[in-house]
XYZ file of N, CA and C in Angstrom:
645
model
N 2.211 -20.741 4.739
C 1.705 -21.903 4.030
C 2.106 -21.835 2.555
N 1.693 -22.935 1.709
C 2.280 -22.881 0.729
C 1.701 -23.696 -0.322
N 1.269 -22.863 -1.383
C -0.111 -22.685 -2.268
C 0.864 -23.216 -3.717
N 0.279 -24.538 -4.044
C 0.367 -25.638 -4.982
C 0.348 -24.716 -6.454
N -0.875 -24.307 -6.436
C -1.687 -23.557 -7.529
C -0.739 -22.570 -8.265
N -0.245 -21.537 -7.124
C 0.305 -20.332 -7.565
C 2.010 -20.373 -7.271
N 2.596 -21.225 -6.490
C 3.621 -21.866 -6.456
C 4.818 -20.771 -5.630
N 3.604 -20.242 -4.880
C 4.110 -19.466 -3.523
C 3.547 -19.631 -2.362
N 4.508 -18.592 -1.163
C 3.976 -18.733 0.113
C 2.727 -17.626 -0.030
N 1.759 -17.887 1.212
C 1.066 -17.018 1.943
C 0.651 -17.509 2.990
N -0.314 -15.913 3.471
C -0.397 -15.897 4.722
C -2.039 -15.985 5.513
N -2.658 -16.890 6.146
C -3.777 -16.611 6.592
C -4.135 -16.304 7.607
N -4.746 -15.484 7.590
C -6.129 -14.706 8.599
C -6.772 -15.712 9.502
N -6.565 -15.924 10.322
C -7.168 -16.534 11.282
C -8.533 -15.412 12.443
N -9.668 -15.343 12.067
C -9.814 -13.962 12.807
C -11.638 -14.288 12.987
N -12.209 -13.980 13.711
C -13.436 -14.274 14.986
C -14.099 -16.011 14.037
N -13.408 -16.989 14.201
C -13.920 -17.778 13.864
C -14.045 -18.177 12.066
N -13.079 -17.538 11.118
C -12.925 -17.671 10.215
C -11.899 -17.750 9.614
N -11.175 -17.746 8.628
C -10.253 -18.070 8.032
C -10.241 -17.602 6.821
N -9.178 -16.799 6.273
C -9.016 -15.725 4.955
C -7.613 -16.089 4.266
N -7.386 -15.737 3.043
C -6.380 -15.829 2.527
C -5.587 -14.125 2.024
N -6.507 -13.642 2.589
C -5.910 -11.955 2.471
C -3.942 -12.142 2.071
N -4.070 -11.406 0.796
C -2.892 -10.748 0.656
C -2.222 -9.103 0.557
N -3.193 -8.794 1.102
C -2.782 -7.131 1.025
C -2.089 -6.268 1.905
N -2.672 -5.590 1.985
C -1.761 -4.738 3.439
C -2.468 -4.800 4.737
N -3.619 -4.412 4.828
C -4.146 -4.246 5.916
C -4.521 -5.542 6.638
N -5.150 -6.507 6.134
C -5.248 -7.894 6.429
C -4.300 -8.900 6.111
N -3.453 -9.106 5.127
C -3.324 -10.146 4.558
C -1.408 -9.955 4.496
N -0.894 -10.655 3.292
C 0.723 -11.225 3.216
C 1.745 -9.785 3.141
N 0.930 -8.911 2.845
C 2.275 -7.622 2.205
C 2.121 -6.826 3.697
N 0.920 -7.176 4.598
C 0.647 -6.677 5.781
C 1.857 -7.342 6.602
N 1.578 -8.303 6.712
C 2.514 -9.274 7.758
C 4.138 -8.628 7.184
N 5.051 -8.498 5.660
C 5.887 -8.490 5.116
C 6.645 -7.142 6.010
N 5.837 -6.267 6.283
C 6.389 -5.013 6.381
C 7.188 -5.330 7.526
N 6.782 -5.385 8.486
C 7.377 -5.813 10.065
C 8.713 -6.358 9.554
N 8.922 -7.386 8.573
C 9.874 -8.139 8.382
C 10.759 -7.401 8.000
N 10.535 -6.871 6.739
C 11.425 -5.409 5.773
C 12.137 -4.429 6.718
N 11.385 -4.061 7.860
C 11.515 -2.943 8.640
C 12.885 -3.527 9.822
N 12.609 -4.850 9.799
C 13.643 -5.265 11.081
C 14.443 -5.831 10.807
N 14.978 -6.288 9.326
C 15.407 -7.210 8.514
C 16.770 -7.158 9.364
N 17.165 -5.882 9.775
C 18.789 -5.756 10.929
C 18.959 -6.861 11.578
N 17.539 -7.090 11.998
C 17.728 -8.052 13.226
C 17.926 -9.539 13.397
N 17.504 -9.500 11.731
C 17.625 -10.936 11.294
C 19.307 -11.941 11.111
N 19.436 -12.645 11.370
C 20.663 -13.443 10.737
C 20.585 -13.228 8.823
N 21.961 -13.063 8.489
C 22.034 -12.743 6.896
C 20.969 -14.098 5.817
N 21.467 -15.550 6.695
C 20.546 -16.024 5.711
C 18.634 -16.227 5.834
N 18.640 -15.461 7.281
C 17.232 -15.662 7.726
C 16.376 -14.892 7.158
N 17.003 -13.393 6.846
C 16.311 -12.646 5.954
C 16.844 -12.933 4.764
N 17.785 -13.718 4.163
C 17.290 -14.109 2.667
C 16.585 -15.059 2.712
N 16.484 -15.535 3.081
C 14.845 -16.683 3.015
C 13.631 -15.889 2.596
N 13.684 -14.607 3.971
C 12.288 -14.387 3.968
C 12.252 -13.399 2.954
N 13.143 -12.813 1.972
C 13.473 -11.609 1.109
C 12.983 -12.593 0.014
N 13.282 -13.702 -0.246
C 13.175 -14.693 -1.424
C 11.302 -15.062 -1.262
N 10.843 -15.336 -0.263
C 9.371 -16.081 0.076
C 8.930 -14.344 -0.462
N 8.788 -13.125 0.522
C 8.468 -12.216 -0.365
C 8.488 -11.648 -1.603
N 9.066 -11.611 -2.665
C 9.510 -11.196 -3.723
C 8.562 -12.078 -4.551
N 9.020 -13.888 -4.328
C 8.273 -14.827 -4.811
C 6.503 -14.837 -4.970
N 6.302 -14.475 -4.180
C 4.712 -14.446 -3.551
C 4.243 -12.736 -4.130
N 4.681 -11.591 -4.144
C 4.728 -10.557 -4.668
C 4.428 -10.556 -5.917
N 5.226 -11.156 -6.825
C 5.490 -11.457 -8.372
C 4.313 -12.742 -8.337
N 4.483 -13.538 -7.981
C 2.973 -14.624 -8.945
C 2.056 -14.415 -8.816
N 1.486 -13.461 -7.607
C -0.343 -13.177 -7.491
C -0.131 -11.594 -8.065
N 0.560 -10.940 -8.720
C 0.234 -9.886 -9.414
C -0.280 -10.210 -10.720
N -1.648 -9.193 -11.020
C -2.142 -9.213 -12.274
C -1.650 -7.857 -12.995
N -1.509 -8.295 -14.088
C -0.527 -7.424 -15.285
C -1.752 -7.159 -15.919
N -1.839 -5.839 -16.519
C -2.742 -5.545 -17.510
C -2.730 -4.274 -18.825
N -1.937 -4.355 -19.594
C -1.022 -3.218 -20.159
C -0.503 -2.395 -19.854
N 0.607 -3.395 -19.144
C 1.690 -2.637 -18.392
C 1.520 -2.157 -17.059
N 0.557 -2.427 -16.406
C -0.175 -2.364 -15.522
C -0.111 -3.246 -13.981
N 0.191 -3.196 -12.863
C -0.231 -4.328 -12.272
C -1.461 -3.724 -10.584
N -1.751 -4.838 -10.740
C -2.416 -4.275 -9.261
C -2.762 -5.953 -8.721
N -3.433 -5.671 -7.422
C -3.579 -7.117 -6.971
C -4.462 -7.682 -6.198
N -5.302 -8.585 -6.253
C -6.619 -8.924 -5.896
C -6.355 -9.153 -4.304
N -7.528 -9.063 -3.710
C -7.590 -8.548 -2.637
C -7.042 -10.726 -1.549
N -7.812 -11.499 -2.121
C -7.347 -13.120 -1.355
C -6.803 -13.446 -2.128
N -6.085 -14.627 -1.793
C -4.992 -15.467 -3.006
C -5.841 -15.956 -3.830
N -7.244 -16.991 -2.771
C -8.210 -17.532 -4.009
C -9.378 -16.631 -4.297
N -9.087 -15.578 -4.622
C -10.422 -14.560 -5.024
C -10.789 -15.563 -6.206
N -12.582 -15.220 -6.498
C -13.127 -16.319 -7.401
C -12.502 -15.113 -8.648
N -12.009 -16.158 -10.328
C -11.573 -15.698 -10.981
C -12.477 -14.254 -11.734
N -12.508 -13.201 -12.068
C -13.143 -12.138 -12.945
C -13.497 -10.753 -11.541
N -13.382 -11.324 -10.365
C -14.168 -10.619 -9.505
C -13.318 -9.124 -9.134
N -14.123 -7.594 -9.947
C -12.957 -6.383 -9.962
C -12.356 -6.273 -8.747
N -11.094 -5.889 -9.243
C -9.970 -5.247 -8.478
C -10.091 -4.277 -7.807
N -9.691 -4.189 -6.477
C -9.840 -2.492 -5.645
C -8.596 -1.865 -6.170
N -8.698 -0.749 -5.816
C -7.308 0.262 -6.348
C -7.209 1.308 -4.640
N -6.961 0.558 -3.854
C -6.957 1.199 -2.535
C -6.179 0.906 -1.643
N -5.690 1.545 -0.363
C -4.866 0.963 0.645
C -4.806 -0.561 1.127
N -6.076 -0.426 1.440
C -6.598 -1.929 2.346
C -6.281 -2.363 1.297
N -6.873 -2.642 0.317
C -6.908 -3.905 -0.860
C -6.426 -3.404 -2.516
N -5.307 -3.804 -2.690
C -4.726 -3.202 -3.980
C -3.861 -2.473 -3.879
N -3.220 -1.967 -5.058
C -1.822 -1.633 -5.387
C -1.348 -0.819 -4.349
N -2.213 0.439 -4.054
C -1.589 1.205 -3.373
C -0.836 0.768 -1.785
N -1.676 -0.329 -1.177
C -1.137 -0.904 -0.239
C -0.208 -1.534 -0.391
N 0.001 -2.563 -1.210
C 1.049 -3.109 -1.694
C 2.242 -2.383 -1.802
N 2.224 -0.908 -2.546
C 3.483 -0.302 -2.477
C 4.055 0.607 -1.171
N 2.903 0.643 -0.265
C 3.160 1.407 1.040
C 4.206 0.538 1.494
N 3.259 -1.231 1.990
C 4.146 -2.035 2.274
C 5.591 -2.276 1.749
N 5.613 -2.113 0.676
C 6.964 -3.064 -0.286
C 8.149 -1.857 -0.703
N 7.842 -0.571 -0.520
C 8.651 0.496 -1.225
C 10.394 0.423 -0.486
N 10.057 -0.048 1.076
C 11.653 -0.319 1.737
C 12.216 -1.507 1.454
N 11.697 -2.407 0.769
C 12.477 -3.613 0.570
C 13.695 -3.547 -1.041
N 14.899 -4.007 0.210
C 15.696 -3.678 -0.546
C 15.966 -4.646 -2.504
N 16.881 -4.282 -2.774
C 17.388 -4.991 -4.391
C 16.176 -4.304 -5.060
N 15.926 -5.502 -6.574
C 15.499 -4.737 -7.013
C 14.603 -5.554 -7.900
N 14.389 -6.985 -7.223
C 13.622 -7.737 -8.157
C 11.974 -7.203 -8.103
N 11.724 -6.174 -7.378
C 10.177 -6.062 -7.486
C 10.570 -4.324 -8.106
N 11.297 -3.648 -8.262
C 11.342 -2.325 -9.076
C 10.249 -2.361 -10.428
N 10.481 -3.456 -11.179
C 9.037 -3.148 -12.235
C 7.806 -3.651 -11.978
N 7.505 -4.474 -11.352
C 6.333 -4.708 -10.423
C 5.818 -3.222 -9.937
N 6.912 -2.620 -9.120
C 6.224 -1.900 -7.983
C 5.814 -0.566 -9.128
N 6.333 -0.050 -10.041
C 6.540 1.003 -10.682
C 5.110 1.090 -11.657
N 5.057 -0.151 -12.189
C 3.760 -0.690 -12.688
C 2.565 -0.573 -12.012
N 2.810 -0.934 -10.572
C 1.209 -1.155 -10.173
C 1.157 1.173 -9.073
N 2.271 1.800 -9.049
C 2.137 3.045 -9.209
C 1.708 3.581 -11.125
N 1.754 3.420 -12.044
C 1.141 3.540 -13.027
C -0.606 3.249 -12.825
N -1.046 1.885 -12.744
C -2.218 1.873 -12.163
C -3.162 2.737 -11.222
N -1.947 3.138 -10.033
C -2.952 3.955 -9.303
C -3.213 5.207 -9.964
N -2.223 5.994 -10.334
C -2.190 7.123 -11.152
C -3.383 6.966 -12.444
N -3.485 6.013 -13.221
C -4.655 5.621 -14.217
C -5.628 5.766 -13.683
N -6.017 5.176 -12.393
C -7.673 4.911 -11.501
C -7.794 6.406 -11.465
N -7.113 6.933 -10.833
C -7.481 8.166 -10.633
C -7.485 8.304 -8.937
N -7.860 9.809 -8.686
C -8.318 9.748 -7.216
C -9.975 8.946 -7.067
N -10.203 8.485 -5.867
C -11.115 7.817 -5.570
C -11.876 8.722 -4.908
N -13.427 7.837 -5.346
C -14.540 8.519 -4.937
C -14.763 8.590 -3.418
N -14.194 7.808 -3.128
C -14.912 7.285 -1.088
C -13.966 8.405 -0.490
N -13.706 9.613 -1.353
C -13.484 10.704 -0.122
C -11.613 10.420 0.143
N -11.013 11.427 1.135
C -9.766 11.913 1.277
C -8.822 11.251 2.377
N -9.357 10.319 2.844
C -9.072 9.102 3.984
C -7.843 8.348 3.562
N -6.954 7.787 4.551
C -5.673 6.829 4.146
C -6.208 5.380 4.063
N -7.521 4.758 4.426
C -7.880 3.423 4.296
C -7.981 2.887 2.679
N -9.530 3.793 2.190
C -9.726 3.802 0.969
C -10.020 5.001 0.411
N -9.209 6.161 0.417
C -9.239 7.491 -0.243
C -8.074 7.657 -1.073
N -8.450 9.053 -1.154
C -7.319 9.824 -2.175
C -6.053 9.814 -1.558
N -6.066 10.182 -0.480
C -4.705 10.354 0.685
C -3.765 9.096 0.760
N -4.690 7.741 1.036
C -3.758 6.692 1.253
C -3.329 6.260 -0.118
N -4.056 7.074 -1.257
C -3.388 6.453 -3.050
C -2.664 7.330 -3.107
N -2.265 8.758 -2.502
C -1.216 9.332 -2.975
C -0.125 9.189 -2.028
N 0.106 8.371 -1.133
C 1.107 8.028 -0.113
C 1.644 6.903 -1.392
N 1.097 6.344 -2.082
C 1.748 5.155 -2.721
C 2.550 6.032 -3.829
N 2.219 7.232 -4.263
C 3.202 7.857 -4.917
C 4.404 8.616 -4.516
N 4.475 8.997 -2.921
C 5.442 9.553 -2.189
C 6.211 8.512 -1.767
N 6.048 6.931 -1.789
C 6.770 5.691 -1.226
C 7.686 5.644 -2.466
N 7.006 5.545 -3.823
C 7.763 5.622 -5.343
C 8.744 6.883 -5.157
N 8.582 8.138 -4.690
C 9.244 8.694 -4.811
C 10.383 8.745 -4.097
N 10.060 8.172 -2.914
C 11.512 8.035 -1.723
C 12.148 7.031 -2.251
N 11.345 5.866 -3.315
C 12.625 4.637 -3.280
C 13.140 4.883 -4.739
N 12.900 5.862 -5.473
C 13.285 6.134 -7.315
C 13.938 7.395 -6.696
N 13.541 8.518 -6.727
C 13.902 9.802 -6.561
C 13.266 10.409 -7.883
N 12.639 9.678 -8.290
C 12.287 10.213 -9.511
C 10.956 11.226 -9.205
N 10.986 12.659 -9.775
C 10.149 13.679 -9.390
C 8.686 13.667 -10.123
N 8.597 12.690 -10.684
C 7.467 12.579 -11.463
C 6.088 11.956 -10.184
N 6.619 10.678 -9.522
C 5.627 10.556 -8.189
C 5.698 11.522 -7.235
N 6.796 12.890 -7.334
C 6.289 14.064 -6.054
C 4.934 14.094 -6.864
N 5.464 14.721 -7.843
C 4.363 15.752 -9.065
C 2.642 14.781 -8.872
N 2.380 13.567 -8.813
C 1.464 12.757 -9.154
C 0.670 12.750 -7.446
N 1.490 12.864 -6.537
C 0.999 13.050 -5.185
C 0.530 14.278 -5.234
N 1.616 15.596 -5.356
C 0.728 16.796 -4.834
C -0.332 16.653 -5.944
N -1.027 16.200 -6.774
C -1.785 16.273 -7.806
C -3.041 15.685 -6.756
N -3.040 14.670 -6.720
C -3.798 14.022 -5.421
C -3.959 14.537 -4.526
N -3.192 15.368 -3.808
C -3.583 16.190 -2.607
C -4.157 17.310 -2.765
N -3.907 17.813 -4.611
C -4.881 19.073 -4.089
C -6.384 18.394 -4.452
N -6.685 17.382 -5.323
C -8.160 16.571 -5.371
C -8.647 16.362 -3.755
N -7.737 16.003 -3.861
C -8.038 15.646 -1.835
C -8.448 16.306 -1.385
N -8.029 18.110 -1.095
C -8.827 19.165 -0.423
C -9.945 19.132 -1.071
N -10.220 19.449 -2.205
C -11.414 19.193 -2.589
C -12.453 18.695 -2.419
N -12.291 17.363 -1.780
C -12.871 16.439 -1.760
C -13.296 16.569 -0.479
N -12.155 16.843 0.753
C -12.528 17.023 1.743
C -13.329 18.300 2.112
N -12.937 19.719 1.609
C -13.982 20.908 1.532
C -15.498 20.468 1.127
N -15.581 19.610 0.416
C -17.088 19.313 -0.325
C -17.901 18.529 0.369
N -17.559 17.806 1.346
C -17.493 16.910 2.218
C -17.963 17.612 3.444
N -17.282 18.579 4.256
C -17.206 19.277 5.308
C -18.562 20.668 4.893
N -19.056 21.019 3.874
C -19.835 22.104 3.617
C -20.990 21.183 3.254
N -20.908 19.555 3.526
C -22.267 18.695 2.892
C -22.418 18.467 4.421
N -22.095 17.986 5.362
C -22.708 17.573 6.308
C -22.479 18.473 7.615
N -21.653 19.424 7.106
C -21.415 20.444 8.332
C -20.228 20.269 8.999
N -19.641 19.080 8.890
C -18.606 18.902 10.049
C -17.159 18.161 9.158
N -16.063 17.972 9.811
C -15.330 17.272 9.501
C -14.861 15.634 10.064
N -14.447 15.003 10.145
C -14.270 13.734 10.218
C -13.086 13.581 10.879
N -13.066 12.903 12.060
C -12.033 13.381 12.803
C -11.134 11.803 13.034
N -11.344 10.854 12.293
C -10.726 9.496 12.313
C -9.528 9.857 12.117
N -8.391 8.810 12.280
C -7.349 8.895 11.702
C -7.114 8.343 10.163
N -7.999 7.279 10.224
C -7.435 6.385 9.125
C -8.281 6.394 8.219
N -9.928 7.120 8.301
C -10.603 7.253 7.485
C -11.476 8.634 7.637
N -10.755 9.732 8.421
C -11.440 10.731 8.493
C -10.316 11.511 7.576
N -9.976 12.798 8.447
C -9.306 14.054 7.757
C -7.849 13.978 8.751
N -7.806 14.125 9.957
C -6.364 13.860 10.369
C -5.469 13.345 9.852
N -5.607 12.000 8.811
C -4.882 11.277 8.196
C -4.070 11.897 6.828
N -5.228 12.252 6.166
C -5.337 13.135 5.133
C -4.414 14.100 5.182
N -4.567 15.369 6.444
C -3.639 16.124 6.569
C -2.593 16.061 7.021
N -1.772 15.043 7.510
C -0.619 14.251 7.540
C -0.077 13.968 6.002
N -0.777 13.984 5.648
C -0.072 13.582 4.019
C -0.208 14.649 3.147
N -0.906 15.293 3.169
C -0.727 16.939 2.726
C 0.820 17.541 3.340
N 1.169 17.392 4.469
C 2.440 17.776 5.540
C 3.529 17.286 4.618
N 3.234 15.535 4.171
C 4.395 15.197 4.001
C 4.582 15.344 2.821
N 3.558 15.399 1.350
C 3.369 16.282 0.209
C 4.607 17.776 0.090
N 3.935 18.326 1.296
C 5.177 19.619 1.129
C 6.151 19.389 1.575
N 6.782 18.798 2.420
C 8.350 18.753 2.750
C 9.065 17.084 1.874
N 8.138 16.822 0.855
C 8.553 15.173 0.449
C 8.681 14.173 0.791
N 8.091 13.734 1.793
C 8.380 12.715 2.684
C 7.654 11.438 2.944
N 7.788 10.695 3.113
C 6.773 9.506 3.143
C 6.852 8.447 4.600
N 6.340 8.881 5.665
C 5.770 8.751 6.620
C 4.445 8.807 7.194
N 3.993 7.096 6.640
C 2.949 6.821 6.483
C 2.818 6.713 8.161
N 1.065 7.349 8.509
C 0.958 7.247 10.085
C 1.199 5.981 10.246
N 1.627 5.715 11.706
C 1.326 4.403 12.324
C 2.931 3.583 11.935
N 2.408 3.470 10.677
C 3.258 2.281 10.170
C 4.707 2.546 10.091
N 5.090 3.800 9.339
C 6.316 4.696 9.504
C 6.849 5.470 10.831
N 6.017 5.214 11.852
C 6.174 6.269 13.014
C 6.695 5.879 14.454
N 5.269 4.771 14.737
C 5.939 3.841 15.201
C 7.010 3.653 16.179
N 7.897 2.920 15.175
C 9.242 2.843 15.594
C 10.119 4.110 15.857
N 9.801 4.875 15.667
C 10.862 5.804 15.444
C 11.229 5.958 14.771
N 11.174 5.255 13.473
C 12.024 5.690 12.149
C 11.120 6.014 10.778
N 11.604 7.285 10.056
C 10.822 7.897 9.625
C 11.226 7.513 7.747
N 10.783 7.267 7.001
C 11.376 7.156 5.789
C 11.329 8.186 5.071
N 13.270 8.317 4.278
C 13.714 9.501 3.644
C 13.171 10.456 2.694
């Protein structure tokens, strides 16, 4: 669809009887984008420039900039002032899970920016999980690092991963046990500790998948 206001596409949520304007990863437009990025082979040359142009477009006008900064509200029409998440599901870090394989280079300061942000927030309180933890914000620094090479997002991940044990030890000696989710327990977590040491950014699920693992 295609939003007057902000003078891009997006994508809605159609889901148990409601209707959302989610743009993030887990629900919303950078969610839907990835599939596209990932198969773009399959596309005819001008079919994925269409859809390379509608992404990029829509990427760049609902990002908020904030000294030098970007990150990005969780619906297209979020009511104006209402804070920003800094998490997988909703905010930057999802955004760059999604967007780090898309090729050129019109979103390189976008994407580099809203990795500055996560690195600023810090690790997060809600624990060592890839949904809304430490784990799935330091995957957004191992995605920076596979598409820059630049060693400064290894350095900013393992930084995050060792908060992460932390977080998860403190966690596991408070209630006795560990958390055995994928996406919001510790399995997840230690998948990204794995890919921390050998450099790699093979986010579960989404990177795996298919079979193809990113460099």
């Amino acid at each position: 669809m295609w939003s007057e206001e902000f003078s891009c596409h997006y994508w809605t949520q159609d889901l148990y009887g409601s209707q959302s304007t989610y743009i993030d990863a887990v629900h919303g437009f950078v969610g839907t984008a990835l599939p596209l990025i990932r198969g773009r082979a399959l596309l005819a040359e001008a079919d994925w420039a269409a859809w390379q142009g509608c992404i990029e477009n829509t990427v760049l006008r609902t990002a908020t900039w904030e000294g030098g900064q970007a990150n990005w509200r969780a619906r297209l029409t979020s009511l104006p002032g209402k804070p920003l998440l800094m998490q997988y599901c909703h905010g930057a870090p999802g955004f760059l899970i999604c967007l780090a394989d898309m090729p050129g280079h019109a979103l390189d300061d976008v994407l580099i920016a809203a990795g500055d942000a996560v690195w600023a927030a810090g690790p997060l309180t809600k624990g060592s999980n890839l949904c809304h933890g430490t784990g799935g914000n330091g995957y957004a620094f191992l995605k920076l690092y596979a598409r820059t090479r630049d060693a400064i997002w290894l350095q900013r991940a393992r930084a995050f991963a060792v908060h992460g044990i932390a977080q998860t030890e403190a966690l596991t000696q408070k209630y006795g046990k560990m958390r055995y989710s994928l996406w919001t327990g510790d399995p997840g977590f230690a998948i990204f500790l794995w890919d921390c040491l050998r450099g790699r950014a093979a986010f579960p699920t989404l990177d795996v998948f298919d079979g193809l693992t990113a460099a």
